[in-house]
Coordinates of C-alpha atoms in Angstrom, one line a residue:
X27 CA 115.2 108.6 124.7
X28 CA 113.9 105.8 122.5
X29 CA 115.7 104.1 119.7
X30 CA 113.4 103.0 117.0
X31 CA 114.2 100.7 114.1
X32 CA 112.3 100.9 110.9
X33 CA 108.9 99.4 111.4
X34 CA 107.2 97.3 108.7
X35 CA 104.4 99.2 106.8
X36 CA 100.9 98.1 107.7
X37 CA 98.4 97.1 105.1
X38 CA 95.9 99.5 103.6
X39 CA 92.3 99.2 104.7
X40 CA 90.3 96.7 102.7
X41 CA 87.8 98.7 100.7
X42 CA 85.3 95.9 100.6
X43 CA 85.3 95.7 104.4
X44 CA 84.8 99.4 104.6
X45 CA 81.9 99.4 102.2
X46 CA 80.2 96.5 103.8
X47 CA 80.3 98.1 107.2
X48 CA 79.1 101.5 105.9
X49 CA 76.1 99.9 104.2
X50 CA 75.4 98.1 107.5
X51 CA 75.6 101.3 109.5
X52 CA 73.4 103.3 107.1
X53 CA 70.8 100.5 107.0
X54 CA 70.6 100.7 110.9
X55 CA 70.8 104.5 110.9
X56 CA 68.8 105.9 107.9
X57 CA 69.0 109.4 109.6
X58 CA 72.7 109.4 108.6
X59 CA 71.7 110.1 105.1
X60 CA 72.3 108.4 101.7
X61 CA 75.2 105.9 101.9
X62 CA 76.4 106.7 98.4
X63 CA 77.9 110.1 99.4
X64 CA 79.7 108.5 102.4
X65 CA 81.0 105.7 100.2
X66 CA 82.5 108.2 97.7
X67 CA 84.1 110.1 100.6
X68 CA 85.7 107.0 102.1
X69 CA 86.9 105.6 98.7
X70 CA 88.7 108.9 98.1
X71 CA 90.2 108.9 101.6
X72 CA 91.5 105.3 101.3
X73 CA 92.9 106.1 97.9
X74 CA 94.8 109.1 99.3
X75 CA 95.9 107.7 102.7
X76 CA 95.4 104.0 102.8
X77 CA 92.8 104.3 105.5
X78 CA 89.8 106.4 106.6
X79 CA 88.4 107.8 109.8
X80 CA 85.1 106.7 111.2
X81 CA 82.6 109.3 112.3
X82 CA 81.9 109.2 116.0
X83 CA 78.5 107.6 115.2
X84 CA 80.1 104.9 113.1
X85 CA 82.6 104.1 115.7
X86 CA 80.0 103.9 118.5
X87 CA 77.8 101.6 116.4
X88 CA 80.7 99.4 115.3
X89 CA 82.0 99.0 118.9
X90 CA 78.5 98.1 120.2
X91 CA 77.8 95.6 117.4
X92 CA 81.3 94.0 118.0
X93 CA 80.6 93.6 121.7
X94 CA 77.1 92.2 121.0
X95 CA 78.2 89.7 118.4
X96 CA 81.4 88.6 120.3
X97 CA 79.4 86.9 123.0
X98 CA 81.3 88.9 125.7
X99 CA 78.3 91.0 126.4
X100 CA 76.9 89.3 129.5
X101 CA 73.1 88.9 130.2
X102 CA 71.2 92.0 131.0
X103 CA 73.6 94.4 129.3
X104 CA 71.7 96.8 127.0
X105 CA 74.2 96.8 124.2
X106 CA 72.6 99.6 122.3
X107 CA 73.2 102.0 125.2
X108 CA 76.8 100.9 125.9
X109 CA 78.9 104.0 126.4
X110 CA 81.7 104.3 123.9
X111 CA 84.6 106.6 124.9
X112 CA 86.2 108.0 121.7
X113 CA 89.9 108.6 122.5
X114 CA 91.3 108.0 119.0
X115 CA 93.7 110.9 119.4
X116 CA 95.7 109.2 122.1
X117 CA 98.9 107.4 121.0
X118 CA 101.3 108.0 123.9
X119 CA 101.6 105.3 126.5
X120 CA 101.1 107.5 129.6
X121 CA 98.0 109.0 128.2
X122 CA 96.6 105.6 127.3
X123 CA 97.4 104.3 130.8
X124 CA 95.7 107.3 132.4
X125 CA 92.6 106.7 130.4
X126 CA 92.6 103.0 131.2
X127 CA 92.6 104.1 134.9
X128 CA 89.7 106.4 134.2
X129 CA 87.9 103.6 132.4
X130 CA 88.3 101.4 135.4
X131 CA 87.0 104.2 137.7
X132 CA 84.0 104.9 135.5
X133 CA 83.1 101.2 134.9
X134 CA 83.3 100.3 138.6
X135 CA 80.8 103.1 139.4
X136 CA 80.8 102.3 143.2
X137 CA 79.8 98.7 142.4
X138 CA 76.9 99.5 140.0
X139 CA 79.0 98.2 137.1
X140 CA 78.8 100.4 133.9
X141 CA 79.6 98.6 130.7
X142 CA 82.1 100.7 128.7
X143 CA 84.3 100.6 125.6
X144 CA 87.3 102.9 125.3
X145 CA 88.8 103.2 121.8
X146 CA 92.3 104.5 121.4
X147 CA 94.2 105.3 118.2
X148 CA 93.9 102.9 115.3
X149 CA 96.6 101.3 113.1
X150 CA 97.2 103.2 109.9
X151 CA 99.6 102.4 107.1
X152 CA 102.0 105.0 108.4
X153 CA 101.5 104.9 112.2
X154 CA 100.6 101.8 114.2
X155 CA 98.4 102.3 117.2
X156 CA 99.2 101.5 120.9
X157 CA 98.6 98.1 122.4
X158 CA 98.0 96.9 126.0
X159 CA 99.7 93.7 127.0
X160 CA 97.5 92.8 130.0
X161 CA 94.7 90.4 129.5
X162 CA 92.6 92.6 131.9
X163 CA 93.3 95.9 133.5
X164 CA 93.4 94.2 136.9
X165 CA 95.3 90.9 137.2
X166 CA 97.1 89.4 140.2
X167 CA 100.8 88.6 140.3
X168 CA 102.1 85.0 140.6
X169 CA 105.5 84.6 142.5
X170 CA 107.4 81.5 141.6
X171 CA 109.9 80.3 144.2
X172 CA 113.1 78.1 143.6
X173 CA 111.0 74.9 143.7
X174 CA 108.6 76.1 141.1
X175 CA 105.7 76.6 143.5
X176 CA 103.7 79.8 143.0
X177 CA 102.2 82.2 145.5
X178 CA 99.4 84.2 143.9
X179 CA 97.9 83.5 140.5
X180 CA 100.0 80.8 138.6
X181 CA 98.5 81.9 135.3
X182 CA 100.5 85.1 135.5
X183 CA 103.7 83.8 137.0
X184 CA 105.6 84.3 133.7
X185 CA 104.1 87.7 133.2
X186 CA 105.1 88.7 136.7
X187 CA 108.7 87.6 136.1
X188 CA 108.8 89.5 132.8
X189 CA 107.5 92.8 134.2
X190 CA 109.9 92.4 137.2
X191 CA 112.8 92.2 134.8
X192 CA 111.4 95.3 133.1
X193 CA 111.7 97.2 136.3
X194 CA 108.4 96.6 138.3
X195 CA 109.0 96.4 142.0
X196 CA 106.6 94.0 143.8
X197 CA 105.4 95.0 147.3
X198 CA 107.8 94.4 150.1
X199 CA 105.3 92.1 151.7
X200 CA 104.3 89.9 148.8
X201 CA 100.8 88.5 148.9
X202 CA 98.4 86.3 147.0
X203 CA 96.5 89.3 145.5
X204 CA 99.1 91.8 144.4
X205 CA 98.1 93.9 141.5
X206 CA 100.2 93.6 138.4
X207 CA 101.3 96.8 136.6
X208 CA 99.7 97.9 133.3
X209 CA 102.0 97.5 130.3
X210 CA 101.3 99.8 127.4
X211 CA 103.4 99.6 124.2
X212 CA 103.7 102.1 121.4
X213 CA 105.9 102.2 118.3
X214 CA 107.8 105.2 119.4
X215 CA 108.2 104.4 123.1
X216 CA 108.3 100.7 123.4
X217 CA 106.7 98.9 126.4
X218 CA 106.0 101.1 129.4
X219 CA 105.0 100.1 132.9
X220 CA 102.3 101.9 134.9
X221 CA 101.0 101.2 138.4
X222 CA 97.2 101.3 138.6
X223 CA 96.3 103.4 141.7
X224 CA 95.1 101.2 144.5
X225 CA 92.1 103.4 145.3
X226 CA 90.7 102.8 141.8
X227 CA 90.5 99.0 142.2
X228 CA 87.5 98.0 144.1
X229 CA 87.8 94.5 145.5
X230 CA 85.2 92.2 147.2
X231 CA 86.4 90.2 150.2
X232 CA 84.8 86.7 150.0
X233 CA 82.6 85.3 152.7
X234 CA 80.1 82.4 152.7
X235 CA 76.5 82.8 153.7
X236 CA 76.7 79.8 156.1
X237 CA 80.3 78.8 156.7
X238 CA 81.8 81.2 159.2
X239 CA 85.3 79.8 158.7
X240 CA 85.3 80.8 155.0
X241 CA 86.7 84.3 155.7
X242 CA 89.8 82.7 157.2
X243 CA 90.8 81.7 153.6
X244 CA 91.5 85.4 152.9
X245 CA 90.0 85.3 149.4
X246 CA 89.0 88.3 147.4
X247 CA 88.4 89.4 143.8
X248 CA 88.3 92.6 141.8
X249 CA 84.9 94.0 141.0
X250 CA 85.0 94.6 137.2
X251 CA 86.5 92.6 134.3
X252 CA 88.0 95.0 131.8
X253 CA 89.3 93.0 128.9
X254 CA 92.2 95.0 127.5
X255 CA 94.2 93.0 125.0
X256 CA 91.7 92.3 122.2
X257 CA 91.7 94.4 119.0
X258 CA 88.6 96.0 117.7
X259 CA 88.1 95.7 114.0
X260 CA 85.4 97.9 112.3
X261 CA 85.0 98.2 108.6
X262 CA 88.6 97.2 107.9
X263 CA 90.1 99.6 110.5
X264 CA 91.9 98.0 113.4
X265 CA 92.0 99.6 116.9
X266 CA 94.7 97.5 118.7
X267 CA 93.8 99.1 122.1
X268 CA 90.1 99.1 122.9
X269 CA 89.5 97.9 126.5
X270 CA 85.9 97.0 127.3
X271 CA 83.8 95.5 130.1
X272 CA 80.5 94.2 131.1
X273 CA 80.3 92.5 134.5
X274 CA 81.4 89.2 136.0
X275 CA 79.7 85.8 135.8
X276 CA 80.2 84.3 139.2
X277 CA 81.7 81.0 137.9
X278 CA 84.5 83.0 136.1
X279 CA 85.7 83.8 139.6
X280 CA 84.6 80.8 141.7
X281 CA 85.3 78.0 139.2
X282 CA 87.9 79.3 136.7
X283 CA 90.0 81.5 139.0
X284 CA 89.7 80.1 142.5
X285 CA 88.8 76.4 142.2
X286 CA 90.8 75.5 139.1
X287 CA 94.1 73.6 139.7
X288 CA 95.8 75.9 137.1
X289 CA 94.8 79.0 139.0
X290 CA 94.4 79.5 142.8
X291 CA 93.5 75.8 143.4
X292 CA 91.6 76.4 146.6
X293 CA 89.0 73.7 146.0
X294 CA 91.0 71.1 148.0
X295 CA 91.4 73.4 151.0
X296 CA 87.6 74.1 151.0
X297 CA 86.9 70.4 150.7
X298 CA 89.2 69.6 153.6
X299 CA 87.4 72.3 155.7
X300 CA 84.1 70.7 154.7
X301 CA 85.3 67.3 155.9
X302 CA 85.0 65.8 152.5
X303 CA 86.9 62.7 151.3
X304 CA 89.6 64.0 148.9
X305 CA 91.4 60.6 148.4
X306 CA 89.5 60.0 145.2
X307 CA 87.7 62.1 142.6
X308 CA 84.8 59.7 142.7
X309 CA 83.5 61.3 145.9
X310 CA 83.0 64.4 143.8
X311 CA 84.6 66.5 146.5
X312 CA 85.9 68.9 143.9
X313 CA 82.4 69.6 142.6
X314 CA 81.0 70.1 146.1
X315 CA 83.8 72.5 147.0
X316 CA 83.4 74.4 143.8
X317 CA 79.7 74.9 144.4
X318 CA 80.5 76.5 147.8
X319 CA 83.1 78.7 146.3
X320 CA 80.6 79.9 143.7
X321 CA 78.0 80.5 146.4
X322 CA 80.5 82.6 148.3
X323 CA 81.3 84.7 145.3
X324 CA 77.7 85.5 144.5
X325 CA 76.8 86.1 148.1
X326 CA 79.8 88.4 148.7
X327 CA 79.2 90.5 145.5
X328 CA 75.6 90.8 146.4
X329 CA 76.4 91.8 150.0
X330 CA 78.9 94.4 148.6
X331 CA 76.3 95.6 146.1
X332 CA 78.5 94.9 143.2
X333 CA 76.9 93.9 139.9
X334 CA 77.3 90.2 139.0
X335 CA 75.4 87.4 137.3
X336 CA 75.3 83.7 137.8
X337 CA 76.1 81.0 135.2
X338 CA 72.6 79.8 134.9
X339 CA 71.3 83.2 133.9
X340 CA 74.3 83.5 131.6
X341 CA 73.6 80.1 130.0
X342 CA 70.1 81.2 129.0
X343 CA 71.5 84.5 127.6
X344 CA 74.1 82.6 125.6
X345 CA 71.5 80.3 124.1
X346 CA 69.4 83.3 123.1
X347 CA 72.5 84.9 121.6
X348 CA 73.4 81.8 119.6
X349 CA 69.9 81.7 118.2
X350 CA 69.8 85.4 117.2
X351 CA 73.3 86.4 116.4
X352 CA 74.3 87.3 112.8
X353 CA 76.6 84.8 111.2
X354 CA 77.4 86.8 108.0
X355 CA 81.0 87.1 106.7
X356 CA 84.1 88.1 108.4
X357 CA 83.8 91.8 107.7
X358 CA 81.4 92.5 110.5
X359 CA 82.7 94.5 113.5
X360 CA 84.5 92.2 115.9
X361 CA 86.7 92.0 119.0
X362 CA 89.6 89.6 118.0
X363 CA 92.7 88.2 119.6
X364 CA 95.6 86.3 118.1
X365 CA 98.0 83.8 119.6
X366 CA 100.8 86.3 119.9
X367 CA 98.6 88.7 121.8
X368 CA 97.4 86.0 124.1
X369 CA 101.0 84.8 124.7
X370 CA 102.0 88.4 125.5
X371 CA 99.3 88.6 128.2
X372 CA 100.5 85.5 129.9
X373 CA 104.3 85.6 129.3
X374 CA 105.1 89.2 128.9
X375 CA 106.5 88.7 125.5
X376 CA 107.0 89.2 122.6
X377 CA 106.9 92.9 122.1
X378 CA 104.6 94.1 119.3
X379 CA 107.3 96.5 118.1
X380 CA 110.6 94.7 118.3
X381 CA 112.5 97.7 117.0
X382 CA 111.5 100.0 119.9
X383 CA 113.8 100.0 122.9
X384 CA 112.9 102.1 125.9
X385 CA 115.9 103.9 127.4
X386 CA 114.2 106.5 129.5
X387 CA 112.0 105.7 132.6
X388 CA 108.5 107.1 132.4
X389 CA 108.8 108.5 136.0
X390 CA 105.6 110.0 137.3
X391 CA 103.9 110.8 134.0
X392 CA 100.8 108.7 134.9
X393 CA 100.5 110.2 138.3
X394 CA 100.8 113.7 136.8
X395 CA 98.1 113.0 134.2
X396 CA 95.8 111.6 136.8
X397 CA 96.3 114.7 139.0
X398 CA 95.6 116.9 136.0
X399 CA 92.3 115.0 135.4
X400 CA 91.2 115.4 139.0
X401 CA 92.2 119.0 139.4

C-alpha cells in the first residue's frame, strides 16, 4: 500500500500562455482551421477545470518546437519529422517505466539512432503527473569505498548510494559500467525502482584506429542519450515526464565523460600509455590524451554503425541555430530543468512528492508489462 499525505494544489494554466501557443500553432498550421473557435474552446475548458488538453497535432508541434529551440537537437536531426509518442494517459510508475524501455528500444534502432520524444501525463490542478529522477535513461553507477574513492562514474556516486538504500541490488561483481535502475515517481505510489533490461541497452566497446593497446582500457559507452528529467512546457501545460533523444556528440563521451577529472578521469592513463610527460600541465598531455579519446569514440561508433556526430559539425550547427532561433517571450514551448530536478538526478533526492511513502515493492510489474508488449 501507499500512504499519501495531502498534496499542494497545482496552479491553473496561464491563459495567456495557452493563447500565445495556440496562435503560434495555427499560424504554422492553417489547415487546422480558424484559431478563434479553438481559443473559445480552450478558455471554457480552463475556466471549468483549470487546464486544457492539447490535440495530438498541437502536442506534436509543441514538442518538436521545444526540442528545436532548446538547442538539444543535434546537427542533422530533421526536427519537423521527429516522432512524438503521445502517452498522456499513463500515470502509473510501472507503465511509465515500461514505455521508457520501449523508447530506448525504438530510439536505438539497431544503431541507426531515431530521434524520439515520449510524452507522459501532464500536471493538472487536481493530479500531478509522474516524474523520472534519472538524468538519462542509461547512466552508470559509481561505487564509493571507505576512503572516498569511486569505481565507476563519480558523478552518480550519491545517486547510486540513494537507490541502494531504496532497495537496488548492484551486481555481485561490481564493475565500472553497471547500469543504474530507473526511478519513476508518482503522487500515489512514491518513488519506484525499475531495472532496464540489459538486452535493450546497446553499448559500443571503445577501440582506437591506431593504438592497439587502447582496448585494454576496457572502455565502452551506451549508444543513445535519452534525456529523461526535463519537463516539457507547451502553452502553459507542464509535462514533467517527457524523455527525448537525438544522438551523441563524440566529445560528450570522450571529453566530458571519459577524460574529465570529475567523471571517469582516464586521460592520465591514456597519457601514460602514450609516454607523455604528465608532471606539468604545460606539456598539454591532457589535451593530447583527450584528442585520442575522442578519436577512439568516433572510430568505435562508426565501426559499430551507431549514429554519432563530432564537435566540429556540432559547433557549425549551434552557430546556425543561434542565428536563426526565435528569442520571443517565455511562453514558447520549451524543455526546462530546475535546480531541484538536477539535484535529484545526481543525489537521488529530494522526492517530488514528499507525502508519498511506498510500502509495497513493485515486484515484477515492469517485466510483466514488457512481456505483454512483446506477446
